[in-house]
PDB file of C-alpha atoms in Angstrom:
ATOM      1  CA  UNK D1163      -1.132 -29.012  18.801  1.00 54.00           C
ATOM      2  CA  UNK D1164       1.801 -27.535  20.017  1.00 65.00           C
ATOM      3  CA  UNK D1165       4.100 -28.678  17.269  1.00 82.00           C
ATOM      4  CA  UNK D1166       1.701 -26.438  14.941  1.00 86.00           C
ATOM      5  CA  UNK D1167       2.792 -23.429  17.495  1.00 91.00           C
ATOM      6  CA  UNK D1168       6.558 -24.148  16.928  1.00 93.00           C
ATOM      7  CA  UNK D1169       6.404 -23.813  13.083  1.00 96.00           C
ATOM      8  CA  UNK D1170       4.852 -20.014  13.722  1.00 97.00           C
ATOM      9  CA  UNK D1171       7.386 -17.341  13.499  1.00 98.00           C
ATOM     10  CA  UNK D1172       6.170 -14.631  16.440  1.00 98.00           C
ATOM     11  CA  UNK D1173       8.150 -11.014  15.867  1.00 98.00           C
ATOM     12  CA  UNK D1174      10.801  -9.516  18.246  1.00 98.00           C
ATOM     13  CA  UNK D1175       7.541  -8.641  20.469  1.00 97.00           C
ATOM     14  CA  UNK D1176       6.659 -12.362  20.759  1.00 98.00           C
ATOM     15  CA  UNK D1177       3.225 -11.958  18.795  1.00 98.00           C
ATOM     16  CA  UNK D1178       1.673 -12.390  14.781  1.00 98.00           C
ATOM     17  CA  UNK D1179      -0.930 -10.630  13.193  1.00 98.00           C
ATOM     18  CA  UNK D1180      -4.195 -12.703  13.194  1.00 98.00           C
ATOM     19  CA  UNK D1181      -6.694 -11.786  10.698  1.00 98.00           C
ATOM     20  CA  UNK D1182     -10.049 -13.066  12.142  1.00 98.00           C
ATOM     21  CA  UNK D1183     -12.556 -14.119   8.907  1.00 97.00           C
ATOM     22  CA  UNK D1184     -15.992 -14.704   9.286  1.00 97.00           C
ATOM     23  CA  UNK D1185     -16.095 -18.740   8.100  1.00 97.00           C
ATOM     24  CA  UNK D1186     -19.601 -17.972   6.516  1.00 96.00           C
ATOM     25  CA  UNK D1187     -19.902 -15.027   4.693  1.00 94.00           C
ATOM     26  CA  UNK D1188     -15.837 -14.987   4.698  1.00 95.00           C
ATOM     27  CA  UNK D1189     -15.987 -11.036   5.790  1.00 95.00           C
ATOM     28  CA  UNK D1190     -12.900  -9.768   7.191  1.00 96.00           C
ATOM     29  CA  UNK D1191     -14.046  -9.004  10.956  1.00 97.00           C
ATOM     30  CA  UNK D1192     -10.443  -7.667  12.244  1.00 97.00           C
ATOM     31  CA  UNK D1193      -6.720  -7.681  12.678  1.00 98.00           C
ATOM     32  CA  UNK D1194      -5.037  -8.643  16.176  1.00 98.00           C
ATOM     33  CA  UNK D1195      -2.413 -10.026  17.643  1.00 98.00           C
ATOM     34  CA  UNK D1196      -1.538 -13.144  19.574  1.00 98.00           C
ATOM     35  CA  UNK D1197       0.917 -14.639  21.762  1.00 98.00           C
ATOM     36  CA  UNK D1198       2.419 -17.963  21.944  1.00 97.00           C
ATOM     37  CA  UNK D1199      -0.001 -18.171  24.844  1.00 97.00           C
ATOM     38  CA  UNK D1200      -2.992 -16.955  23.578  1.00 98.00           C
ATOM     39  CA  UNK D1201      -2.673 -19.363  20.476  1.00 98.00           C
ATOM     40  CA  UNK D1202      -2.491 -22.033  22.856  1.00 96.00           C
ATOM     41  CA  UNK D1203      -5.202 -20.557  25.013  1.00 97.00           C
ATOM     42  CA  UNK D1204      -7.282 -20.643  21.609  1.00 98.00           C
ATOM     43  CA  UNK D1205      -6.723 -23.895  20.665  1.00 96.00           C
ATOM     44  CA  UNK D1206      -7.121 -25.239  24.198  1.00 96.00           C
ATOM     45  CA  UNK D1207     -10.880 -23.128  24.373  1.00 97.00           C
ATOM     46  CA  UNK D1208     -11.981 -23.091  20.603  1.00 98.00           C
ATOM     47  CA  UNK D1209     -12.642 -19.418  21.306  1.00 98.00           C
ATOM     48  CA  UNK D1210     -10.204 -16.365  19.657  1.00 98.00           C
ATOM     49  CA  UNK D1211      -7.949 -15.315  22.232  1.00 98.00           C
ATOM     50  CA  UNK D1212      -5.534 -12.363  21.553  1.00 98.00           C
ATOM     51  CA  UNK D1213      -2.669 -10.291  22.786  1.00 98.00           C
ATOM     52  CA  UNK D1214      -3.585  -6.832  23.774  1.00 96.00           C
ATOM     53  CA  UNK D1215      -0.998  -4.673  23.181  1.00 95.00           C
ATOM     54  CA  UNK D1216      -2.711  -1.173  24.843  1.00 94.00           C
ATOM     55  CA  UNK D1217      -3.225  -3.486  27.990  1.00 94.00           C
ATOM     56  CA  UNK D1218      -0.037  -6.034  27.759  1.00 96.00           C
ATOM     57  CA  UNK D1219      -2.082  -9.025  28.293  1.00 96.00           C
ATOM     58  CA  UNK D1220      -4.345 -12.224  26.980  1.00 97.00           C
ATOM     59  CA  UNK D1221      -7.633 -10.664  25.714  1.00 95.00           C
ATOM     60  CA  UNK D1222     -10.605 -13.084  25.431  1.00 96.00           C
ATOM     61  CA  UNK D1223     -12.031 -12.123  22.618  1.00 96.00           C
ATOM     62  CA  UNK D1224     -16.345 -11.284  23.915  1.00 94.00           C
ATOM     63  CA  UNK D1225     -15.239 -11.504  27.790  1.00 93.00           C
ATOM     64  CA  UNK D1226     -16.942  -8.104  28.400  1.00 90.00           C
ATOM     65  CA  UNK D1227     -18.960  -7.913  25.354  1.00 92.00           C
ATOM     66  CA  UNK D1228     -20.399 -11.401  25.027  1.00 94.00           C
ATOM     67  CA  UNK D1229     -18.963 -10.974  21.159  1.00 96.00           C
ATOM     68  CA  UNK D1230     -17.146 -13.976  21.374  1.00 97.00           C
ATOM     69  CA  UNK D1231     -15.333 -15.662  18.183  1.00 98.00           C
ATOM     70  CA  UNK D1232     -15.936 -19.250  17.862  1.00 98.00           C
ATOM     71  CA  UNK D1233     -12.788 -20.421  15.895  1.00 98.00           C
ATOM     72  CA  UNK D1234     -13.406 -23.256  12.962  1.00 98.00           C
ATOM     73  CA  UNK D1235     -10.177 -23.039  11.281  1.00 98.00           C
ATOM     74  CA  UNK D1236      -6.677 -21.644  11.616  1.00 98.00           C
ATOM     75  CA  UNK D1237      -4.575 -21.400   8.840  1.00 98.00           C
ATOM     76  CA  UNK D1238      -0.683 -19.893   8.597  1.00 97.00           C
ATOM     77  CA  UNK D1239       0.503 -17.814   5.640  1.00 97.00           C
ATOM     78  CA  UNK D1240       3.525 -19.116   3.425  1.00 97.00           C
ATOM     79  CA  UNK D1241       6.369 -17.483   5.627  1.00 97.00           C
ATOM     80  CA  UNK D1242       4.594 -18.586   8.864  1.00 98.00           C
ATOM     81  CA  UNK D1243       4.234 -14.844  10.377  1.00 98.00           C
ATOM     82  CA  UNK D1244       0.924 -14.341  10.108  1.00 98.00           C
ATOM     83  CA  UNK D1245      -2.535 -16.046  11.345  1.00 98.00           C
ATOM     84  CA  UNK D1246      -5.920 -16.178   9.592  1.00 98.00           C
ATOM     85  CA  UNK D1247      -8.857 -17.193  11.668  1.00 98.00           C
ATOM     86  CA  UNK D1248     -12.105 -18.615  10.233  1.00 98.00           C
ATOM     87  CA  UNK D1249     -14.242 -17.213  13.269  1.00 98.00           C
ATOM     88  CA  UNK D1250     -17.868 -17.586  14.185  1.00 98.00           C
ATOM     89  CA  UNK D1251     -18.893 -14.365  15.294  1.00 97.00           C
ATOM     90  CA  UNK D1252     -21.600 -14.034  18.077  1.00 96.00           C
ATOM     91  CA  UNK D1253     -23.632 -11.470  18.257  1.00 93.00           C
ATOM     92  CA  UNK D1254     -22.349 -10.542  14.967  1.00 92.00           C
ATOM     93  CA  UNK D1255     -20.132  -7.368  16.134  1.00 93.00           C
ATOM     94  CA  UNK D1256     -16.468  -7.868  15.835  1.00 94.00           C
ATOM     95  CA  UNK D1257     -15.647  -4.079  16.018  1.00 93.00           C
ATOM     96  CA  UNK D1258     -15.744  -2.284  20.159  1.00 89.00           C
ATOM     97  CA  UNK D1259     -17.494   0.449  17.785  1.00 89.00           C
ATOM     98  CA  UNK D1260     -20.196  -1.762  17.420  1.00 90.00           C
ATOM     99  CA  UNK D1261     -19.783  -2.514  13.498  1.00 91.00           C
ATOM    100  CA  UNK D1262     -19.702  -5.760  12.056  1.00 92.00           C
ATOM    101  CA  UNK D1263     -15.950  -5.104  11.253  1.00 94.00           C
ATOM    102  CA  UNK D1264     -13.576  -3.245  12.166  1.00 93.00           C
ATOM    103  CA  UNK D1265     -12.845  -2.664   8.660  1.00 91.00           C
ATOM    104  CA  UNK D1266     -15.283   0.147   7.840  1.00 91.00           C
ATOM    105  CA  UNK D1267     -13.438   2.858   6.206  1.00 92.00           C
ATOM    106  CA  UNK D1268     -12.932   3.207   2.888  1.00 91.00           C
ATOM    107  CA  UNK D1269     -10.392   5.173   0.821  1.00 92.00           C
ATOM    108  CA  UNK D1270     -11.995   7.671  -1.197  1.00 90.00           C
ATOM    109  CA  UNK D1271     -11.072  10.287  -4.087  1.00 89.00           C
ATOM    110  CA  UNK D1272      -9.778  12.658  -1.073  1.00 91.00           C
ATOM    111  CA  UNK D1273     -10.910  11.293   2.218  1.00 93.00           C
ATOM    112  CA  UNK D1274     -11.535   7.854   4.384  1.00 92.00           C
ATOM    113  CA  UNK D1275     -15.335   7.501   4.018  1.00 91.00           C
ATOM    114  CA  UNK D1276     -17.626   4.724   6.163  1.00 90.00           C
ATOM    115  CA  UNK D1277     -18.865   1.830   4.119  1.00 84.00           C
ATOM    116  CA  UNK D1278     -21.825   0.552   4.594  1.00 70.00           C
ATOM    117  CA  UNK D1279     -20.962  -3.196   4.703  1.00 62.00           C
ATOM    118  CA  UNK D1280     -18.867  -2.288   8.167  1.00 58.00           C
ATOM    119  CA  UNK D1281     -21.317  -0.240   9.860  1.00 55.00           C
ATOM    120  CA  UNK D1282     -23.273  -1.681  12.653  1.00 50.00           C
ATOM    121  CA  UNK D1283     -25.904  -0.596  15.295  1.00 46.00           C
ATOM    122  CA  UNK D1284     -24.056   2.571  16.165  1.00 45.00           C
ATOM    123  CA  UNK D1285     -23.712   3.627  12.661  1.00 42.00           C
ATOM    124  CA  UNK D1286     -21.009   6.502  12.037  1.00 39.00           C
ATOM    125  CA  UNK D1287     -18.642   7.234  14.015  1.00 38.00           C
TER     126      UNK D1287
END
């Protein structure tokens, strides 16, 4: 596993984005970051574990929430800087606004407006 880890090319911060994908429905749930570390945290638990840049540390994805990610497949992009997860989502909330995803907004003629695929049980924020 950790010859997969070498090939991935981590920016002058040490982390890649990491689009996390729901593997059914294929819905993107969110963008994040990880660390060396927390890839190899991930692949070591089978559960998403990012980089939290606010907080400078591992973030275990569901810790506090119970919205884990249950990760089925990780692929790498062309130019090996960036991370797509194929995540089962528990719970089914990805977003910490209680959406689905975290992508939700959508550009309109003038304005960002809420979509309804990304809203969740708190509706609009």
């Amino acid at each position: 596993m950790s010859d997969f880890v070498e090939l991935v090319r981590f920016n002058s911060s040490g982390l890649v984005p990491s689009i996390a994908q729901d593997f059914r429905s294929k819905q993107v749930l969110m963008l994040a970051y990880m660390s060396k570390e927390s890839l190899l945290k991930t692949l070591e638990t089978g559960s998403a574990v990012y980089f939290s840049r606010s907080r400078n540390c591992l973030w275990n994805k569901g810790e506090t929430s119970g919205h884990y990610q249950i990760v089925k497949e990780i692929f790498l992009d062309c130019d090996n800087d960036a991370l797509l997860l194929f995540v089962e989502q528990i719970k089914g909330i990805a977003c910490h606004t209680g959406r689905t995803s975290c992508v939700f907004r959508r550009l309109g003629v003038d304005c960002w407006q809420i979509s309804e695929e990304g809203q969740g049980i708190r509706g609009e924020e």
